[in-house]
Amino acid sequence: MAKERKQRPFGIRDKLGYFFGDFGNDFTFILSTIILMKFYTDVVGISAGAVGTIMMLARLTDAVTDVTMGRLCDRSRVVPGVGRFKPWIKRMCVPVALSSFLMYLGGIVEWPYAARVLYLLVTYILWSSVFYTAINIPYGSMASAISAEPGDRQSLSTFRTMGGMLAGTVIGVVLPLIAYQKRDGVETLVGSRVTLAAGVFSLLAIVCYLLCYALTQERVVREAQVQVKVSVRDMIKGALHNRALVSIIVGSVLLLLAQLTMQNMAGYVYPEYYNNAAAQSASTLLMMVSMSVAAIAVKPLSARFGKAELSAAASAAAAVICGVTYALRPANVWVYVGLQTLNWLGLGLFSMVTWALITDVIDDAELRTGVREDGSVYALYSFARKLGQAVSAGLSGWLLTLTGYVPGAGGSQTPEVLHGIFAISTLVPGVGFALLALVLALWYPLHKKQVDENVARLRSRHEKEGSQQE
């Protein structure tokens, strides 16, 4: 049974705290999506295919660490006055920031090739599969402990997305201006500058995590669920029979395939195809504008049409824009920037509700099984998102290798390579958006009518349980 503590009411303080949580997350996560592959291909000298393969191999580790962390969260004791999930944020904020920084040490360029590959493998797994998992899963699971009200959770989802987008904007705008230097008229990535930027972003991540810890408050304690012991095998077996969970996991992989390919390839399209790294900064600023518009529009639109319905329509529109961009292949970089901005608006509408969608899935599972396991379900969802990140990075790396991309060649890439870079940056996201629209429209079952019914049934059940305890 869920008990809600009599504490200060949910309000802007909690929203800001949750905002800072994903701000901290994405100071390391978005940094890896924007610059990690570029850093290791152009500075450290590892092939794009090898980097992508390492990211895929790390996901095998996640299959263990994500699920283990989810179970650990569900079985953790409640720290009086703090909660079950918040203590993990304080414990892990320094390790996750430090491990992120270690991935960008430019000094390893002098090492033998095998040593460089091994260093990337070890540091990447430490960051993504161990420490990032240990802070991100408690943070994501905490939303249902901050408030039991669906409207409050939607607000947390919106503020979380805005926190991540703001971190992405800071990194996307500042990093290209710092990390690149024109040499003989060609935009060139400088390893020492990347290392400095990574150190600054790691420090900022720690500050944001501590603000999240200080500002949020866990109010809902699900005491009866702490003692429920379900094996990992049974949990995974049950998840595979949960249509809502499986479909939203597939949808998340497709979303990240589209989103992260756009972000990964920005480091190649702007400096290589357009030879204009400054345009990447401008594009990131406009991305934030698009996401802000989406944040304003998402609540009334989702209330009227439903979260899943709105997301399907927005994803379909983004798929069309990707196709138009590829067909036009604009010579002017600012036309490309404008089309990408429209893409981000479509993506933003889904991003704003994605964390509320997973709480809908958790609610639905509780109604069907009578057991609520926020940490375990979120762990599976988190694993899927990291799988999507790796698939995107791996696919981008393999496709770049197939085009004949030469790391560090700058302005001397062949026309065929440049055409390949542009095709990857438009067609791969387009396919991801199109498939996502189909999943949300035809497979995912929790559309507006069903969600409203589930909320009413859960409220009635909890009220009945509460009266019986009295």
Coordinates of N, CA and C in Angstrom, one line a residue, residues 188-351:
T188 N 39.1 22.1 -36.7 CA 39.8 20.9 -36.2 C 39.5 20.8 -34.7
L189 N 39.2 19.5 -34.3 CA 39.0 19.3 -32.9 C 40.3 19.2 -32.1
V190 N 40.4 19.9 -31.0 CA 41.6 20.0 -30.2 C 41.4 19.2 -28.9
G191 N 42.2 18.1 -28.7 CA 42.0 17.2 -27.6 C 42.1 17.9 -26.2
S192 N 43.1 18.8 -26.0 CA 43.2 19.4 -24.7 C 42.0 20.3 -24.3
R193 N 41.4 20.9 -25.3 CA 40.2 21.7 -25.1 C 39.0 20.8 -24.7
V194 N 38.9 19.7 -25.3 CA 37.8 18.7 -24.9 C 38.0 18.3 -23.5
T195 N 39.2 18.0 -23.1 CA 39.5 17.6 -21.7 C 39.1 18.6 -20.7
L196 N 39.5 19.9 -21.0 CA 39.1 21.0 -20.1 C 37.6 21.2 -20.0
A197 N 36.9 21.1 -21.2 CA 35.5 21.2 -21.1 C 34.8 20.1 -20.4
A198 N 35.3 18.9 -20.5 CA 34.8 17.7 -19.8 C 34.9 17.9 -18.3
G199 N 36.1 18.5 -17.8 CA 36.3 18.7 -16.4 C 35.3 19.8 -15.9
V200 N 35.0 20.8 -16.6 CA 34.1 21.8 -16.2 C 32.7 21.3 -16.1
F201 N 32.3 20.5 -17.1 CA 30.9 19.9 -17.1 C 30.8 18.9 -16.0
S202 N 31.8 18.2 -15.7 CA 31.7 17.2 -14.6 C 31.5 18.0 -13.2
L203 N 32.2 19.1 -13.0 CA 31.9 19.9 -11.8 C 30.5 20.4 -11.7
L204 N 30.0 20.9 -12.9 CA 28.7 21.4 -12.9 C 27.6 20.3 -12.7
A205 N 27.9 19.1 -13.1 CA 27.0 18.0 -12.9 C 26.9 17.7 -11.4
I206 N 28.0 17.7 -10.7 CA 27.9 17.5 -9.2 C 27.1 18.6 -8.5
V207 N 27.2 19.8 -8.9 CA 26.4 20.9 -8.3 C 25.0 20.6 -8.6
C208 N 24.6 20.3 -9.8 CA 23.2 20.0 -10.2 C 22.6 18.9 -9.4
Y209 N 23.4 17.8 -9.2 CA 22.9 16.6 -8.4 C 22.6 17.0 -7.0
L210 N 23.5 17.8 -6.4 CA 23.3 18.2 -5.0 C 22.1 19.1 -4.9
L211 N 21.8 20.0 -5.9 CA 20.6 20.8 -5.9 C 19.4 19.9 -6.0
C212 N 19.4 18.9 -6.8 CA 18.3 17.9 -6.9 C 18.1 17.3 -5.5
Y213 N 19.1 16.9 -4.9 CA 19.0 16.2 -3.5 C 18.4 17.2 -2.5
A214 N 18.8 18.5 -2.6 CA 18.3 19.4 -1.6 C 16.9 19.9 -1.8
L215 N 16.5 20.0 -3.0 CA 15.2 20.6 -3.3 C 14.0 19.7 -3.4
T216 N 14.3 18.4 -3.8 CA 13.1 17.5 -3.9 C 12.8 16.8 -2.6
Q217 N 11.6 16.3 -2.5 CA 11.2 15.6 -1.3 C 10.3 14.4 -1.6
E218 N 10.7 13.2 -1.1 CA 9.9 12.0 -1.3 C 8.8 12.0 -0.3
R219 N 7.5 11.9 -0.8 CA 6.3 11.9 0.0 C 5.6 10.6 0.1
V220 N 5.7 9.8 -1.0 CA 5.0 8.6 -1.1 C 5.9 7.4 -0.8
V221 N 5.5 6.6 0.3 CA 6.3 5.5 0.7 C 5.4 4.2 0.5
R222 N 5.9 3.3 -0.4 CA 5.1 2.1 -0.7 C 5.7 1.0 0.2
E223 N 5.3 1.0 1.5 CA 5.8 0.1 2.5 C 5.6 -1.3 2.2
A224 N 4.4 -1.7 1.7 CA 4.1 -3.1 1.5 C 5.0 -3.7 0.4
Q225 N 5.4 -2.9 -0.5 CA 6.2 -3.4 -1.7 C 7.6 -3.7 -1.3
V226 N 8.1 -3.1 -0.2 CA 9.5 -3.3 0.1 C 9.8 -4.8 0.3
Q227 N 8.9 -5.5 0.9 CA 9.1 -6.9 1.3 C 8.8 -7.9 0.2
V228 N 8.2 -7.4 -0.9 CA 7.8 -8.3 -2.0 C 9.1 -8.7 -2.8
K229 N 9.3 -10.0 -2.9 CA 10.5 -10.5 -3.5 C 10.1 -11.3 -4.8
V230 N 10.4 -10.7 -5.9 CA 10.1 -11.4 -7.2 C 11.5 -11.6 -7.8
S231 N 11.7 -12.8 -8.4 CA 13.0 -13.0 -9.0 C 13.2 -12.2 -10.2
V232 N 14.5 -12.0 -10.6 CA 14.8 -11.2 -11.8 C 14.2 -12.0 -13.0
R233 N 14.3 -13.3 -13.0 CA 13.7 -14.1 -14.1 C 12.2 -13.9 -14.3
D234 N 11.5 -13.9 -13.1 CA 10.0 -13.7 -13.2 C 9.7 -12.3 -13.6
M235 N 10.6 -11.3 -13.2 CA 10.3 -9.9 -13.5 C 10.5 -9.7 -15.0
I236 N 11.5 -10.3 -15.6 CA 11.7 -10.2 -17.1 C 10.7 -10.9 -17.8
K237 N 10.3 -12.1 -17.4 CA 9.2 -12.9 -18.0 C 7.9 -12.1 -18.0
G238 N 7.6 -11.5 -16.9 CA 6.4 -10.7 -16.8 C 6.4 -9.5 -17.7
A239 N 7.6 -8.9 -17.8 CA 7.8 -7.7 -18.6 C 7.5 -8.0 -20.1
L240 N 8.0 -9.2 -20.5 CA 7.8 -9.6 -21.9 C 6.3 -9.8 -22.3
H241 N 5.5 -10.0 -21.3 CA 4.1 -10.2 -21.5 C 3.3 -8.9 -21.3
N242 N 4.0 -7.8 -21.0 CA 3.4 -6.5 -20.8 C 3.4 -5.7 -22.1
R243 N 2.3 -5.7 -22.8 CA 2.3 -5.0 -24.1 C 2.7 -3.5 -24.0
A244 N 2.2 -2.9 -22.9 CA 2.5 -1.4 -22.8 C 4.0 -1.2 -22.5
L245 N 4.6 -2.0 -21.7 CA 6.0 -1.9 -21.4 C 6.9 -2.2 -22.6
V246 N 6.6 -3.3 -23.2 CA 7.4 -3.7 -24.4 C 7.3 -2.7 -25.5
S247 N 6.1 -2.2 -25.8 CA 6.0 -1.2 -26.9 C 6.6 0.1 -26.5
I248 N 6.6 0.6 -25.3 CA 7.2 1.9 -24.9 C 8.7 1.7 -24.9
I249 N 9.2 0.5 -24.6 CA 10.7 0.3 -24.7 C 11.1 0.3 -26.1
V250 N 10.4 -0.3 -27.0 CA 10.7 -0.3 -28.4 C 10.7 1.2 -28.9
G251 N 9.6 1.9 -28.5 CA 9.5 3.3 -28.9 C 10.6 4.1 -28.4
S252 N 11.1 3.9 -27.2 CA 12.2 4.6 -26.7 C 13.5 4.4 -27.4
V253 N 13.7 3.1 -27.8 CA 14.9 2.8 -28.6 C 14.9 3.5 -30.0
L254 N 13.7 3.6 -30.6 CA 13.5 4.3 -31.9 C 13.7 5.8 -31.7
L255 N 13.2 6.3 -30.6 CA 13.3 7.8 -30.3 C 14.8 8.1 -30.2
L256 N 15.6 7.3 -29.5 CA 17.0 7.6 -29.3 C 17.8 7.4 -30.5
L257 N 17.3 6.4 -31.3 CA 18.0 6.2 -32.6 C 17.9 7.5 -33.5
A258 N 16.7 8.1 -33.4 CA 16.5 9.4 -34.2 C 17.3 10.5 -33.5
Q259 N 17.0 10.7 -32.2 CA 17.6 11.9 -31.5 C 19.1 11.9 -31.5
L260 N 19.6 10.7 -31.1 CA 21.1 10.7 -30.9 C 21.9 10.6 -32.2
T261 N 21.2 10.1 -33.2 CA 21.9 10.1 -34.5 C 22.0 11.6 -35.0
M262 N 20.9 12.4 -34.8 CA 21.0 13.8 -35.1 C 22.1 14.5 -34.3
Q263 N 22.2 14.1 -33.0 CA 23.2 14.8 -32.2 C 24.6 14.3 -32.5
N264 N 24.8 12.9 -32.7 CA 26.1 12.4 -33.0 C 26.6 13.0 -34.3
M265 N 25.7 13.0 -35.3 CA 26.1 13.4 -36.7 C 26.3 14.9 -36.8
A266 N 25.8 15.7 -35.8 CA 26.0 17.2 -35.9 C 27.5 17.5 -35.8
G267 N 28.3 16.6 -35.1 CA 29.7 16.8 -35.1 C 30.5 16.5 -36.3
Y268 N 29.7 16.0 -37.3 CA 30.3 15.7 -38.6 C 29.7 16.6 -39.7
V269 N 28.4 16.8 -39.6 CA 27.7 17.5 -40.7 C 28.2 19.0 -40.7
Y270 N 28.2 19.6 -39.5 CA 28.6 21.1 -39.5 C 30.1 21.3 -39.8
P271 N 31.0 20.7 -39.1 CA 32.4 21.0 -39.4 C 32.9 20.3 -40.7
E272 N 32.3 19.2 -41.1 CA 32.8 18.5 -42.3 C 32.1 18.8 -43.6
Y273 N 30.7 18.6 -43.5 CA 29.9 18.8 -44.7 C 29.8 20.3 -45.0
Y274 N 29.5 21.1 -44.0 CA 29.3 22.6 -44.2 C 30.6 23.4 -43.8
N275 N 31.6 22.8 -43.2 CA 32.8 23.5 -42.7 C 32.4 24.7 -41.9
N276 N 31.4 24.5 -41.0 CA 30.9 25.7 -40.2 C 30.5 25.2 -38.8
A277 N 31.5 25.1 -37.9 CA 31.2 24.6 -36.5 C 30.3 25.6 -35.8
A278 N 30.4 26.9 -36.1 CA 29.6 27.9 -35.4 C 28.1 27.7 -35.6
A279 N 27.8 27.2 -36.8 CA 26.4 26.9 -37.1 C 25.8 25.8 -36.2
Q280 N 26.7 24.9 -35.7 CA 26.2 23.9 -34.8 C 25.8 24.5 -33.5
S281 N 26.5 25.5 -33.0 CA 26.1 26.2 -31.8 C 24.8 26.9 -32.0
A282 N 24.6 27.6 -33.2 CA 23.3 28.3 -33.5 C 22.2 27.3 -33.5
S283 N 22.4 26.1 -34.1 CA 21.4 25.1 -34.2 C 21.0 24.6 -32.8
T284 N 21.9 24.5 -31.9 CA 21.6 24.0 -30.6 C 20.8 25.1 -29.8
L285 N 21.0 26.3 -30.0 CA 20.2 27.4 -29.4 C 18.8 27.3 -30.0
L286 N 18.6 27.1 -31.3 CA 17.3 27.0 -31.9 C 16.6 25.8 -31.4
M287 N 17.4 24.7 -31.2 CA 16.8 23.5 -30.6 C 16.1 23.8 -29.3
M288 N 16.8 24.6 -28.4 CA 16.2 24.9 -27.1 C 15.0 25.8 -27.3
V289 N 14.9 26.6 -28.3 CA 13.7 27.4 -28.6 C 12.6 26.4 -28.9
S290 N 12.9 25.5 -29.8 CA 11.9 24.5 -30.2 C 11.4 23.7 -29.0
M291 N 12.3 23.3 -28.1 CA 11.9 22.5 -26.9 C 11.1 23.4 -26.0
S292 N 11.4 24.6 -25.9 CA 10.6 25.5 -25.0 C 9.2 25.7 -25.5
V293 N 9.0 25.8 -26.8 CA 7.7 25.9 -27.4 C 6.9 24.6 -27.2
A294 N 7.6 23.4 -27.3 CA 7.0 22.2 -27.0 C 6.6 22.1 -25.5
A295 N 7.4 22.6 -24.6 CA 7.1 22.6 -23.2 C 5.8 23.3 -22.9
I296 N 5.6 24.5 -23.6 CA 4.4 25.3 -23.4 C 3.2 24.6 -23.9
A297 N 3.3 24.0 -25.1 CA 2.2 23.4 -25.8 C 1.8 22.1 -25.3
V298 N 2.7 21.3 -24.7 CA 2.5 19.9 -24.5 C 1.3 19.6 -23.5
K299 N 1.2 20.4 -22.4 CA 0.2 20.1 -21.4 C -1.2 20.3 -22.0
P300 N -1.6 21.4 -22.6 CA -2.9 21.5 -23.1 C -3.2 20.5 -24.3
L301 N -2.2 20.3 -25.1 CA -2.4 19.4 -26.2 C -2.6 17.9 -25.8
S302 N -1.7 17.5 -24.8 CA -1.8 16.1 -24.3 C -3.1 15.9 -23.5
A303 N -3.6 17.0 -22.8 CA -4.8 16.9 -22.1 C -6.0 16.7 -23.0
R304 N -5.9 17.3 -24.2 CA -7.0 17.3 -25.1 C -7.0 16.0 -26.0
F305 N -5.8 15.7 -26.5 CA -5.7 14.6 -27.5 C -5.1 13.3 -26.9
G306 N -4.4 13.4 -25.8 CA -3.7 12.2 -25.2 C -2.2 12.3 -25.5
K307 N -1.4 11.8 -24.5 CA 0.0 11.8 -24.7 C 0.5 11.0 -25.8
A308 N 0.1 9.8 -25.9 CA 0.5 8.9 -27.0 C 0.1 9.4 -28.4
E309 N -1.2 9.9 -28.4 CA -1.7 10.3 -29.7 C -0.9 11.5 -30.2
L310 N -0.6 12.5 -29.3 CA 0.2 13.7 -29.7 C 1.6 13.3 -30.1
S311 N 2.2 12.4 -29.4 CA 3.5 11.9 -29.7 C 3.6 11.3 -31.1
A312 N 2.6 10.4 -31.4 CA 2.6 9.8 -32.7 C 2.5 10.8 -33.8
A313 N 1.7 11.8 -33.7 CA 1.5 12.8 -34.8 C 2.8 13.6 -34.9
A314 N 3.4 14.0 -33.8 CA 4.6 14.8 -33.9 C 5.8 14.0 -34.5
S315 N 5.9 12.7 -34.2 CA 6.9 11.8 -34.7 C 6.7 11.7 -36.2
A316 N 5.5 11.5 -36.7 CA 5.2 11.4 -38.1 C 5.6 12.6 -38.8
A317 N 5.4 13.8 -38.3 CA 5.7 15.0 -38.9 C 7.3 15.2 -39.0
A318 N 8.0 14.8 -37.9 CA 9.4 14.8 -38.0 C 10.0 13.9 -39.0
A319 N 9.4 12.7 -39.2 CA 9.8 11.8 -40.3 C 9.7 12.4 -41.7
V320 N 8.6 13.1 -41.9 CA 8.4 13.8 -43.2 C 9.5 14.9 -43.4
I321 N 9.8 15.6 -42.3 CA 10.8 16.7 -42.5 C 12.2 16.1 -42.8
C322 N 12.5 15.0 -42.2 CA 13.8 14.4 -42.5 C 13.9 14.0 -43.9
G323 N 12.8 13.4 -44.4 CA 12.8 13.1 -45.8 C 12.9 14.3 -46.8
V324 N 12.2 15.3 -46.4 CA 12.3 16.6 -47.2 C 13.8 17.1 -47.2
T325 N 14.4 17.1 -46.0 CA 15.8 17.6 -45.9 C 16.7 16.8 -46.8
Y326 N 16.6 15.5 -46.8 CA 17.4 14.6 -47.6 C 17.2 14.9 -49.1
A327 N 15.9 15.1 -49.5 CA 15.6 15.3 -50.9 C 16.1 16.7 -51.4
L328 N 16.0 17.7 -50.5 CA 16.5 19.1 -50.9 C 18.0 19.2 -50.8
R329 N 18.6 18.5 -49.9 CA 20.1 18.6 -49.6 C 20.5 20.1 -49.8
P330 N 20.1 20.9 -48.9 CA 20.4 22.4 -49.0 C 21.9 22.7 -49.0
A331 N 22.3 23.5 -49.9 CA 23.7 24.0 -49.9 C 24.0 25.0 -48.8
N332 N 22.9 25.7 -48.5 CA 23.0 26.8 -47.4 C 22.9 26.1 -46.1
V333 N 23.9 26.3 -45.2 CA 23.8 25.6 -43.9 C 22.6 26.1 -43.1
W334 N 22.2 27.4 -43.3 CA 21.1 27.9 -42.4 C 19.8 27.3 -42.8
V335 N 19.6 26.9 -44.1 CA 18.4 26.2 -44.4 C 18.3 24.8 -43.7
Y336 N 19.5 24.2 -43.7 CA 19.6 22.9 -42.9 C 19.3 23.1 -41.5
V337 N 19.8 24.2 -40.9 CA 19.6 24.5 -39.5 C 18.1 24.7 -39.2
G338 N 17.4 25.4 -40.1 CA 16.0 25.6 -40.0 C 15.2 24.4 -40.0
L339 N 15.5 23.5 -40.9 CA 14.8 22.2 -41.0 C 15.0 21.3 -39.8
Q340 N 16.3 21.4 -39.3 CA 16.6 20.6 -38.1 C 15.8 21.2 -36.9
T341 N 15.6 22.5 -36.9 CA 14.8 23.1 -35.8 C 13.4 22.6 -35.8
L342 N 12.8 22.4 -36.9 CA 11.4 21.8 -37.0 C 11.4 20.4 -36.5
N343 N 12.5 19.7 -36.9 CA 12.6 18.3 -36.4 C 12.6 18.2 -34.8
W344 N 13.4 19.2 -34.2 CA 13.4 19.2 -32.8 C 12.1 19.5 -32.1
L345 N 11.3 20.3 -32.8 CA 9.9 20.6 -32.3 C 9.1 19.4 -32.2
G346 N 9.1 18.6 -33.3 CA 8.4 17.3 -33.3 C 8.9 16.3 -32.2
L347 N 10.2 16.2 -32.1 CA 10.8 15.4 -31.1 C 10.5 15.8 -29.7
G348 N 10.5 17.2 -29.5 CA 10.3 17.7 -28.2 C 8.9 17.4 -27.6
L349 N 7.9 17.3 -28.5 CA 6.6 17.0 -28.0 C 6.5 15.6 -27.3
F350 N 7.2 14.7 -27.9 CA 7.3 13.3 -27.3 C 8.2 13.3 -26.1
S351 N 9.3 14.0 -26.2 CA 10.3 14.0 -25.1 C 9.6 14.6 -23.8

